[in-house]
Coordinates of C-alpha atoms in Angstrom, one line a residue:
T1 CA 59.7 85.6 82.2
K2 CA 63.1 84.5 83.5
T3 CA 61.3 81.0 84.2
M4 CA 60.1 81.3 80.8
R5 CA 62.8 82.7 78.8
L6 CA 64.7 79.5 80.5
R7 CA 62.4 77.0 80.0
R8 CA 62.6 78.0 75.9
T9 CA 65.6 78.4 75.9
K10 CA 66.3 74.2 77.0
R11 CA 63.2 73.1 75.1
I12 CA 65.3 75.0 72.0
L13 CA 68.9 73.2 72.9
E14 CA 67.6 70.0 73.8
C15 CA 66.0 69.8 70.0
V16 CA 69.3 71.2 69.1
R17 CA 70.7 68.0 70.9
S18 CA 68.6 65.7 69.6
V19 CA 69.3 66.6 66.2
Y20 CA 72.9 66.8 66.7
T21 CA 72.7 62.6 68.1
S22 CA 70.8 61.9 65.1
K23 CA 73.4 63.6 62.5
I24 CA 76.3 61.5 64.3
I25 CA 74.2 58.3 63.8
S26 CA 72.3 58.9 60.6
S27 CA 73.8 61.5 58.0
D28 CA 77.7 61.6 59.9
K29 CA 78.7 63.3 56.7
D30 CA 75.8 66.8 57.2
L31 CA 77.8 69.5 58.1
V32 CA 75.8 70.9 60.4
A33 CA 76.7 74.4 62.5
L34 CA 74.7 77.4 65.8
V35 CA 74.7 80.2 65.9
F36 CA 73.3 83.2 68.9
Y37 CA 71.7 86.3 67.5
G38 CA 71.7 88.5 69.8
T39 CA 74.3 88.4 72.6
E40 CA 75.9 90.1 74.2
Q41 CA 79.5 88.7 73.4
S42 CA 81.0 88.2 69.9
K43 CA 82.5 85.6 68.2
N44 CA 82.8 84.4 64.0
P45 CA 85.3 84.6 61.7
R46 CA 87.1 87.4 61.6
N47 CA 85.0 89.5 64.4
S48 CA 83.1 91.0 61.6
F49 CA 80.0 90.8 63.5
K50 CA 78.9 92.3 66.2
H51 CA 76.5 90.7 68.7
V52 CA 76.8 87.8 66.8
Y53 CA 77.9 84.0 69.0
V54 CA 79.2 81.4 66.7
Y55 CA 79.1 77.9 69.2
H56 CA 79.5 75.5 67.2
D57 CA 81.5 76.7 63.4
L58 CA 79.6 74.6 60.3
D59 CA 81.5 71.1 60.7
S60 CA 80.3 67.7 61.0
P61 CA 78.6 67.1 64.2
G62 CA 80.3 64.6 66.9
S63 CA 80.9 63.1 70.9
Q64 CA 82.3 66.9 71.4
R65 CA 79.6 69.5 70.5
V66 CA 77.0 67.1 72.0
L67 CA 79.1 67.5 76.0
D68 CA 78.8 71.2 74.8
I69 CA 75.4 71.4 74.6
D70 CA 75.2 70.0 78.0
K71 CA 77.5 72.9 79.1
L72 CA 74.4 75.4 79.1
L73 CA 71.4 72.9 80.3
G74 CA 69.9 73.6 83.5
E75 CA 70.9 76.4 85.9
K76 CA 74.5 75.5 85.8
G77 CA 74.5 75.6 82.5
A78 CA 72.7 79.1 82.1
Q79 CA 75.3 80.9 84.2
F80 CA 77.6 79.4 81.9
A81 CA 76.0 81.0 78.9
E82 CA 74.9 83.8 80.9
K83 CA 78.6 84.3 81.9
T84 CA 80.6 83.1 78.0
I85 CA 77.6 84.4 75.9
G86 CA 75.4 87.6 78.0
S87 CA 72.2 88.9 76.0
G88 CA 72.7 92.3 74.2
E89 CA 71.5 93.7 70.9
T90 CA 69.3 92.0 68.1
S91 CA 70.2 92.3 64.5
L92 CA 69.2 89.3 62.6
G93 CA 70.4 91.2 59.4
E94 CA 74.2 90.7 60.8
A95 CA 72.9 87.3 61.9
L96 CA 72.5 85.7 58.4
W97 CA 75.4 87.7 57.4
C98 CA 77.7 85.5 59.0
C99 CA 75.8 82.6 58.2
S100 CA 76.5 83.8 54.7
N101 CA 80.6 83.5 55.5
L102 CA 80.3 79.6 57.1
Y103 CA 79.2 78.6 53.6
S104 CA 80.9 80.7 51.6
D105 CA 83.9 79.7 53.7
I106 CA 82.8 76.1 52.9
K107 CA 85.4 74.3 50.1
L108 CA 82.6 71.0 49.8
R109 CA 79.6 71.3 47.1
L110 CA 76.7 70.9 49.4
S111 CA 74.1 68.9 47.9
H112 CA 71.7 71.5 49.7
K113 CA 71.7 74.3 52.1
R114 CA 68.6 74.8 54.6
L115 CA 68.7 78.1 57.6
M116 CA 66.4 76.9 61.0
I117 CA 65.4 80.4 63.0
F118 CA 64.8 79.4 66.8
T119 CA 63.2 82.4 68.5
C120 CA 59.9 83.6 69.9
R121 CA 60.4 87.0 69.6
D122 CA 58.2 88.1 66.0
D123 CA 59.1 91.5 65.7
P124 CA 62.9 91.3 66.6
H125 CA 64.4 94.5 66.3
G126 CA 60.9 96.4 67.6
G127 CA 60.4 98.4 64.9
D128 CA 63.6 99.6 63.8
G129 CA 62.8 100.3 59.9
A130 CA 67.1 100.3 59.0
K131 CA 67.4 97.0 60.9
D132 CA 64.3 95.3 59.1
R133 CA 65.8 96.3 56.1
Q134 CA 68.8 94.8 55.8
A135 CA 68.0 91.7 57.4
R136 CA 65.7 91.4 54.3
T137 CA 68.5 92.3 52.0
K138 CA 70.6 89.9 53.1
A139 CA 67.8 87.1 53.8
A140 CA 66.9 87.3 50.1
D141 CA 70.8 87.2 49.6
L142 CA 70.4 83.3 51.4
K143 CA 67.4 82.5 49.0
E144 CA 68.9 83.6 46.0
T145 CA 72.2 80.9 46.5
G146 CA 70.4 78.5 46.9
V147 CA 69.8 78.9 50.8
V148 CA 66.7 77.7 52.5
I149 CA 65.5 80.1 55.7
D150 CA 63.0 77.9 57.8
L151 CA 61.0 79.8 61.0
M152 CA 61.3 77.1 64.0
H153 CA 58.9 80.1 66.1
L154 CA 57.8 78.7 70.0
T155 CA 54.5 80.3 71.3
K156 CA 54.8 83.6 73.4
P157 CA 52.0 85.8 75.0
G158 CA 49.8 87.2 72.8
G159 CA 50.2 85.2 69.9
F160 CA 53.8 85.1 67.1
D161 CA 52.6 87.6 64.9
V162 CA 54.6 85.8 61.1
S163 CA 52.8 88.5 58.9
L164 CA 54.3 91.1 61.1
F165 CA 58.5 89.8 60.4
F166 CA 59.9 87.0 59.4
C167 CA 57.0 86.3 56.6
D168 CA 59.8 87.7 54.0
I169 CA 62.7 86.3 55.6
V170 CA 61.8 82.9 55.0
S171 CA 61.5 80.6 51.7
P172 CA 58.4 80.0 50.3
P173 CA 56.7 76.3 51.3
E174 CA 58.2 74.0 49.1
D175 CA 54.8 72.0 49.2
E176 CA 50.7 73.0 49.6
S177 CA 50.5 71.0 52.7
E178 CA 53.5 73.3 54.7
L179 CA 51.9 76.8 55.2
G180 CA 50.0 75.5 58.3
L181 CA 54.2 74.5 59.5
Q182 CA 54.8 78.5 58.8
I183 CA 51.6 79.8 60.9
E184 CA 51.3 77.7 63.6
P185 CA 53.5 78.1 66.7
C186 CA 55.3 75.2 68.7
R187 CA 53.9 74.8 71.8
K188 CA 56.1 71.2 73.1
L189 CA 59.2 70.1 72.6
E190 CA 58.0 67.0 70.7
D191 CA 56.3 69.6 68.7
L192 CA 59.5 71.4 67.2
Q193 CA 62.1 68.2 67.4
K194 CA 58.8 66.6 64.8
R195 CA 59.1 70.5 62.9
V196 CA 62.3 69.8 63.2
R197 CA 62.9 66.1 61.5
A198 CA 60.5 66.9 58.7
K199 CA 62.5 70.0 57.4
E200 CA 66.4 68.3 58.0
L201 CA 65.6 64.9 55.9
K202 CA 65.5 66.0 52.7
K203 CA 63.7 64.0 50.9
R204 CA 65.5 62.5 48.2
S205 CA 64.4 60.3 45.7
Q206 CA 66.0 56.9 44.1
S207 CA 65.5 57.5 40.6
R208 CA 63.5 59.5 37.9
L209 CA 61.9 58.0 35.5
T210 CA 59.5 58.4 32.5
F211 CA 56.1 56.6 32.9
S212 CA 55.4 56.7 29.7
L213 CA 50.8 56.2 29.7
G214 CA 50.9 55.7 25.7
E215 CA 50.3 57.0 22.8
G216 CA 53.5 59.3 22.9
V217 CA 52.2 60.7 26.2
N218 CA 54.8 60.5 29.4
L219 CA 55.2 62.2 32.2
A220 CA 58.6 62.4 34.8
V221 CA 58.1 61.1 37.8
G222 CA 60.9 60.8 41.0
V223 CA 61.0 56.5 43.0
Y224 CA 61.8 56.9 46.3
V225 CA 62.0 54.6 50.0
L226 CA 59.4 55.7 52.4
A227 CA 60.5 52.3 54.3
R228 CA 62.8 50.7 54.9
T229 CA 64.5 47.4 57.4
A230 CA 67.1 50.0 60.1
T231 CA 69.8 47.6 60.7
K232 CA 73.0 48.6 62.5
P233 CA 76.4 50.2 61.0
S234 CA 79.2 47.9 59.2
A235 CA 82.1 48.3 61.0
V236 CA 84.6 49.5 59.9
K237 CA 87.9 48.2 59.8
L238 CA 91.5 50.0 60.7
H239 CA 94.8 50.0 61.1
R240 CA 96.3 48.1 64.1
D241 CA 98.9 50.9 64.5
T242 CA 97.2 54.2 63.2
N243 CA 93.4 54.1 63.9
E244 CA 92.9 55.0 60.0
P245 CA 90.6 53.7 58.1
V246 CA 91.5 51.2 56.2
R247 CA 90.1 50.8 52.2
T248 CA 90.3 47.1 50.3
K249 CA 90.9 46.1 46.9
T250 CA 90.2 43.7 44.8
R251 CA 93.0 42.2 41.6
Y252 CA 92.5 39.2 40.0
F253 CA 96.2 37.5 39.4
H254 CA 96.4 34.2 36.1
A255 CA 96.6 31.1 37.8
H256 CA 99.1 29.5 35.6
N257 CA 101.5 32.7 35.3
G258 CA 100.2 35.3 38.4
G259 CA 100.2 38.1 36.1
I260 CA 97.4 40.4 37.1
L261 CA 94.2 40.4 34.7
L262 CA 93.2 44.0 33.6
P263 CA 89.3 44.2 33.4
N264 CA 89.2 43.4 29.3
D265 CA 91.8 40.4 30.3
M266 CA 88.3 38.7 31.2
K267 CA 85.4 37.1 29.7
R268 CA 82.0 35.8 30.5
A269 CA 81.4 31.6 30.4
Q270 CA 78.1 30.0 30.8
V271 CA 78.1 25.8 30.6
Y272 CA 74.9 24.7 28.1
G273 CA 75.0 21.5 27.0
K274 CA 78.6 20.5 28.5
K275 CA 80.3 23.2 26.5
Q276 CA 81.4 26.5 27.7
I277 CA 80.2 29.5 25.9
V278 CA 82.1 32.0 26.0
M279 CA 81.2 35.5 25.9
E280 CA 82.5 39.2 25.7
K281 CA 80.7 42.2 28.2
D282 CA 79.9 43.4 25.6
E283 CA 78.2 40.6 24.6
V284 CA 76.5 39.5 28.4
D285 CA 75.7 43.3 28.6
E286 CA 73.6 43.0 25.8
I287 CA 71.4 39.5 26.8
K288 CA 70.4 41.8 30.3
K289 CA 69.7 44.8 28.3
F290 CA 65.3 44.2 28.2
D291 CA 63.9 47.8 27.4
D292 CA 65.4 51.8 28.6
P293 CA 64.6 52.3 32.3
G294 CA 60.9 53.5 32.9
L295 CA 57.5 52.2 33.4
V296 CA 55.1 51.4 30.6
L297 CA 51.6 51.1 31.5
M298 CA 49.6 48.0 30.3
G299 CA 46.4 48.8 31.6
F300 CA 43.9 48.7 35.2
K301 CA 42.3 46.3 37.5
P302 CA 39.7 46.3 40.4
M303 CA 41.1 46.7 43.9
D304 CA 40.0 42.9 44.6
R305 CA 41.9 41.4 42.4
L306 CA 45.3 42.8 44.2
K307 CA 45.8 40.0 47.1
L308 CA 47.6 40.5 49.9
H309 CA 49.4 37.5 49.1
H310 CA 50.8 39.3 46.1
H311 CA 53.2 41.3 48.7
I312 CA 56.1 40.1 47.7
R313 CA 58.8 42.6 49.1
P314 CA 58.8 46.3 50.0
A315 CA 56.5 48.6 48.2
L316 CA 57.9 51.7 46.3
F317 CA 56.7 55.2 46.3
I318 CA 56.3 57.8 43.2
Y319 CA 55.1 61.5 43.1
P320 CA 55.8 63.5 39.6
E321 CA 58.5 65.4 38.6
E322 CA 57.7 68.7 37.0
E323 CA 61.4 69.4 36.3
Q324 CA 62.0 66.8 34.1
I325 CA 59.1 67.2 32.2
S326 CA 56.9 70.4 32.1
G327 CA 53.1 69.0 32.6
S328 CA 53.4 66.5 34.7
S329 CA 52.3 67.0 38.1
C330 CA 48.8 67.9 36.1
V331 CA 48.8 64.9 34.1
F332 CA 49.9 63.1 37.0
T333 CA 47.2 64.1 39.7
A334 CA 44.4 63.6 37.3
L335 CA 45.3 60.4 36.8
L336 CA 46.2 60.0 40.6
L337 CA 42.2 61.3 41.2
K338 CA 40.5 58.8 39.0
C339 CA 42.2 55.4 40.1
S340 CA 41.4 56.6 43.9
E341 CA 37.4 57.6 41.7
K342 CA 37.1 54.2 40.6
N343 CA 38.8 52.0 43.5
V344 CA 41.3 50.6 40.4
F345 CA 45.2 50.2 40.2
A346 CA 47.0 50.5 37.3
L347 CA 48.9 47.6 36.1
C348 CA 52.4 48.8 35.0
R349 CA 56.0 47.2 33.8
Y350 CA 58.8 49.0 35.5
I351 CA 62.7 48.8 34.6
P352 CA 64.5 50.1 37.5
R353 CA 67.4 50.6 35.8
R354 CA 69.9 49.1 33.6
N355 CA 70.8 46.1 32.6
T356 CA 67.7 45.3 35.4
P357 CA 64.8 43.1 33.9
P358 CA 61.5 43.9 34.2
R359 CA 59.5 43.6 37.1
F360 CA 55.5 43.8 36.9
V361 CA 53.6 46.5 39.6
A362 CA 50.1 47.8 40.7
L363 CA 50.5 51.6 41.5
V364 CA 47.8 51.5 43.7
P365 CA 46.4 55.4 44.5
Q366 CA 46.8 57.5 47.6
R367 CA 45.0 60.6 48.9
E368 CA 46.7 62.6 51.0
E369 CA 46.3 62.9 54.7
L370 CA 46.9 65.7 57.2
D371 CA 47.2 65.1 61.2
Q372 CA 45.8 67.8 63.0
S373 CA 48.2 69.8 63.6
Q374 CA 47.8 69.8 59.6
T375 CA 50.7 68.6 58.9
Q376 CA 51.1 66.3 56.4
A377 CA 50.7 62.2 57.1
T378 CA 49.8 61.0 54.3
P379 CA 51.3 62.4 50.7
P380 CA 49.6 62.3 47.8
G381 CA 51.1 59.3 45.6
F382 CA 50.9 55.7 43.6
N383 CA 52.1 52.6 45.6
V384 CA 53.6 50.8 43.6
I385 CA 53.6 46.8 44.3
F386 CA 55.5 44.7 42.8
L387 CA 54.2 41.6 41.5
P388 CA 55.2 37.7 41.0
F389 CA 55.9 36.3 38.4
A390 CA 54.2 32.3 37.9
D391 CA 57.3 31.2 39.1
D392 CA 57.5 33.2 42.2
I393 CA 54.5 31.6 43.3
R394 CA 54.0 27.9 45.3
T395 CA 52.3 25.0 45.7
L396 CA 51.8 24.1 49.0
D397 CA 50.3 20.7 50.9
A398 CA 47.9 23.0 53.6
H399 CA 48.7 20.6 56.7
V400 CA 45.3 19.0 57.5
G401 CA 44.8 19.4 62.0
P402 CA 41.4 18.6 64.2
T403 CA 38.8 21.3 63.5
A404 CA 38.4 24.0 66.7
S405 CA 34.0 23.7 67.3
D406 CA 32.0 26.5 67.3
E407 CA 31.9 27.1 71.5
Q408 CA 35.6 26.9 70.6
V409 CA 36.0 29.4 67.6
D410 CA 32.9 31.6 70.1
K411 CA 34.9 31.9 72.6
M412 CA 38.3 33.0 71.1
K413 CA 36.0 34.8 69.4
E414 CA 35.9 37.2 72.4
I415 CA 39.7 36.7 73.4
V416 CA 40.5 38.2 70.3
H417 CA 38.3 41.2 70.6
K418 CA 39.0 42.2 74.3
L419 CA 43.1 42.3 73.2
R420 CA 42.5 44.4 70.0
F421 CA 44.7 48.1 70.2
K422 CA 45.5 50.3 66.8
Y423 CA 48.5 49.2 65.8
K424 CA 51.3 51.9 63.9
S425 CA 54.8 51.1 62.7
D426 CA 56.0 54.3 64.5
S427 CA 54.8 53.9 67.8
F428 CA 57.3 51.1 68.1
E429 CA 61.3 50.8 68.3
N430 CA 63.6 48.5 67.2
P431 CA 65.1 47.3 71.4
V432 CA 68.2 46.4 69.4
L433 CA 69.2 48.7 67.3
Q434 CA 67.9 51.4 70.1
Q435 CA 70.1 49.4 73.5
H436 CA 73.4 49.5 70.2
Y437 CA 73.2 53.3 69.5
R438 CA 72.6 53.9 73.7
N439 CA 75.5 52.0 74.4
L440 CA 78.0 54.1 71.5
E441 CA 76.8 57.0 73.3
A442 CA 77.4 56.5 76.6
L443 CA 80.7 55.4 75.2
A444 CA 80.7 58.6 73.5
L445 CA 80.2 61.2 76.2
N446 CA 82.1 59.6 78.1
M447 CA 78.7 58.5 80.5
L448 CA 79.0 55.8 83.4
E449 CA 76.1 53.7 82.1
P450 CA 74.1 53.9 78.8
E451 CA 70.1 54.9 79.5
P452 CA 67.8 52.6 79.5
I453 CA 65.3 52.1 77.1
E454 CA 61.6 50.3 77.2
D455 CA 61.2 47.5 74.8
L456 CA 57.8 48.2 73.1
T457 CA 58.0 44.5 72.0
M458 CA 57.2 43.0 75.2
P459 CA 53.8 42.4 75.6
K460 CA 51.6 43.9 78.6
V461 CA 50.9 41.0 80.3
Q462 CA 49.2 43.1 83.9
M463 CA 46.8 44.6 80.9
M464 CA 46.3 41.9 79.1
D465 CA 45.3 40.0 81.8
A466 CA 43.1 42.8 82.8
R467 CA 40.8 42.5 80.2
L468 CA 40.2 39.3 79.5
G469 CA 39.1 38.2 82.8
P470 CA 38.4 34.3 83.3
L471 CA 38.0 34.2 79.5
A472 CA 41.7 32.4 79.1
Q473 CA 41.2 29.6 81.6
E474 CA 37.4 29.2 80.7
F475 CA 38.4 28.9 76.4
K476 CA 42.0 25.9 78.1
D477 CA 39.0 24.1 80.0
L478 CA 37.7 23.9 76.7
V479 CA 40.1 22.9 74.5
Y480 CA 42.7 20.8 76.3
P481 CA 42.1 18.0 78.9
P482 CA 41.5 18.3 81.8
D483 CA 45.3 17.0 82.6
Y484 CA 47.0 19.0 81.1
N485 CA 49.9 21.1 82.0
P486 CA 51.2 23.5 79.5
E487 CA 54.8 23.9 81.9
G488 CA 54.6 20.5 82.7
K489 CA 57.8 18.3 80.6
P490 CA 56.7 16.1 78.1
A491 CA 55.7 12.9 77.6
A492 CA 59.1 10.5 77.2
K493 CA 59.1 8.9 73.5
R494 CA 58.4 5.5 72.9
K495 CA 60.8 3.6 71.9
T496 CA 61.9 2.5 68.3
A497 CA 62.3 -1.9 68.9
E498 CA 59.7 -3.6 70.2
S499 CA 61.4 -6.6 72.4
G500 CA 62.5 -5.9 75.4
G501 CA 62.3 -2.3 75.5
G502 CA 65.9 -1.7 75.0
A503 CA 67.5 0.8 72.4
A504 CA 67.3 0.2 68.1
E505 CA 68.8 -1.7 66.9
K506 CA 71.4 -0.8 64.5
K507 CA 70.7 -1.6 60.3
P508 CA 73.5 -4.1 59.7
K509 CA 76.0 -2.6 56.8
A510 CA 76.2 -3.7 53.5
E511 CA 79.0 -5.7 52.8
I512 CA 80.5 -6.3 49.8
S513 CA 82.0 -9.9 47.9
E514 CA 85.5 -9.3 45.9
E515 CA 84.0 -10.8 43.7
E516 CA 80.9 -7.6 43.2
L517 CA 84.4 -5.1 43.5
K518 CA 86.5 -7.0 40.9
N519 CA 83.7 -6.4 38.3
H520 CA 83.3 -2.5 39.2
V521 CA 87.1 -2.3 38.8
A522 CA 87.0 -4.0 35.9
N523 CA 83.6 -1.6 34.6
S524 CA 85.5 1.2 36.1
T525 CA 82.2 1.8 38.1
L526 CA 84.0 2.1 42.0
G527 CA 82.5 5.6 41.5
K528 CA 78.3 4.6 42.0
L529 CA 79.3 3.1 45.2
T530 CA 78.9 5.5 48.1
V531 CA 82.2 6.3 50.6
P532 CA 81.1 4.8 53.7
V533 CA 81.1 1.5 51.5
L534 CA 84.1 1.8 50.2
K535 CA 85.9 2.7 53.7
D536 CA 83.8 -0.7 54.8
A537 CA 85.4 -2.6 51.6
C538 CA 89.4 -1.2 52.7
K539 CA 88.9 -2.2 55.8
Q540 CA 87.2 -5.8 54.7
F541 CA 90.2 -6.5 52.6
G542 CA 93.6 -4.6 55.1
I543 CA 94.1 -2.0 52.1
R544 CA 95.5 1.1 54.1
T545 CA 94.2 4.5 53.0
T546 CA 96.1 8.1 53.3
G547 CA 93.4 9.8 52.4
T548 CA 89.2 9.7 52.8
K549 CA 88.3 11.0 49.8
K550 CA 86.6 9.2 46.9
Q551 CA 88.9 9.5 44.5
E552 CA 91.7 8.5 47.2
L553 CA 89.9 5.4 48.2
I554 CA 89.0 4.3 44.4
D555 CA 92.9 4.3 43.4
A556 CA 93.3 2.2 46.8
L557 CA 90.6 -0.1 45.6
T558 CA 92.0 -0.2 42.0
M559 CA 95.7 -0.9 43.7
Q560 CA 94.6 -3.4 45.4
L561 CA 92.1 -5.5 43.7
S562 CA 94.1 -5.0 39.5
K563 CA 97.2 -6.9 41.1

């Protein structure tokens, strides 16, 4: 029905809009295009393809594109789309050919190319064999050039049968866990956004290293960052008159003649034993080099030997790289399964790159987990936990406070039990970042005011009070004295001076005699005196000084007392 078509169209457009807004924030250098096929009007390069409408060319996303998507939303948007784009014959082969031309027209080198097909029709050509063959041929050509084709299909009455047509169009899954993604259709906007986000985010490795197990057994692994602190983007400096971005250049000049110093004109030095040790750059690099980058297995330890306080920085994640060394996946999987079965972690020496000091790391095994929709929730691999050296561990004196009674401890256990909940880090967004991006979005899209955000870090006081009931007051009665008022002002501090209730007497200044000063001048030991003592000495003997630096005070006293 028309209502169902409008709902599906709205779902897809909102998903495209979310992709645009996320790209503007996180990947503004990525190129994105939006192409409608099966349209009445035709708009494409050189108008070579009928019933294909290129709404947005392949370019970086911007605020104007988001506004263009907003024009297509709602009832007015549907009327605008019907008038501008319309609905006509469907030819997926023509649309794929048009997308191929969009890729070829870009002169830049693209790291990866992905094409997502949004549809609710499992047989778009209605059994037309010629159009089916054309689409299959063009899809094969695209896949040969490195384009990954994904299907983002929505539910339809009677179910969506991928095997009718699209099984020959889409690219094979990159992972076995993605088989469920290609079969199950999307029923909600959240499902569609989740699927698109999983596809559009290319899993790039931070580095690729050799993992040495000993006795010449090596495998290749990729190092990934699964979690990283999200921060506001750094400010871009612009030219005052043209608003063009400016570049910063650093140059070194000679302190005496003002000449420009090149890298080979400069050396490194280290002071040791009051002597300056000068070294060349190559010598410094050789000193820094410990070994070639990679992971070297040192042994295995039971998991109970790994303590929480050993975690000193965010963990990394490693996964096999079959393309680098053949057989890496097989050896890696065997190691992962055995470590998981025996409940042990692998202790390794880790050097991430050249001229980097080594670290000891613990490789903690992690099995694959799937959610209810058969989407991979947890990837299989090893978490790389950085371990501290002996120098990194501090010994602290624990503060000894009053000991709680058993009754107080039992009451707090009840409170903790009432307020327990399942914590998931992905359920809480950083409110500072969210407000920052909402403000930028409002400015870019000419909105009257930014959309309000929900600060999920604020405690839900009413719900907590309802769960606790009288427990909070009972705990206060057990711990605090009867007259305790947490909102009252703290008691005034006692005066340090006991006599007369007045303020504490100031510590008298230590005066120094003229004879002592002359001895210091004769022995050249005025530098042992502090600046306040030197200032008081100058005032004591009526010596005027032009500055307040220690050497200036010493020079003034030396000149006066040497006369």
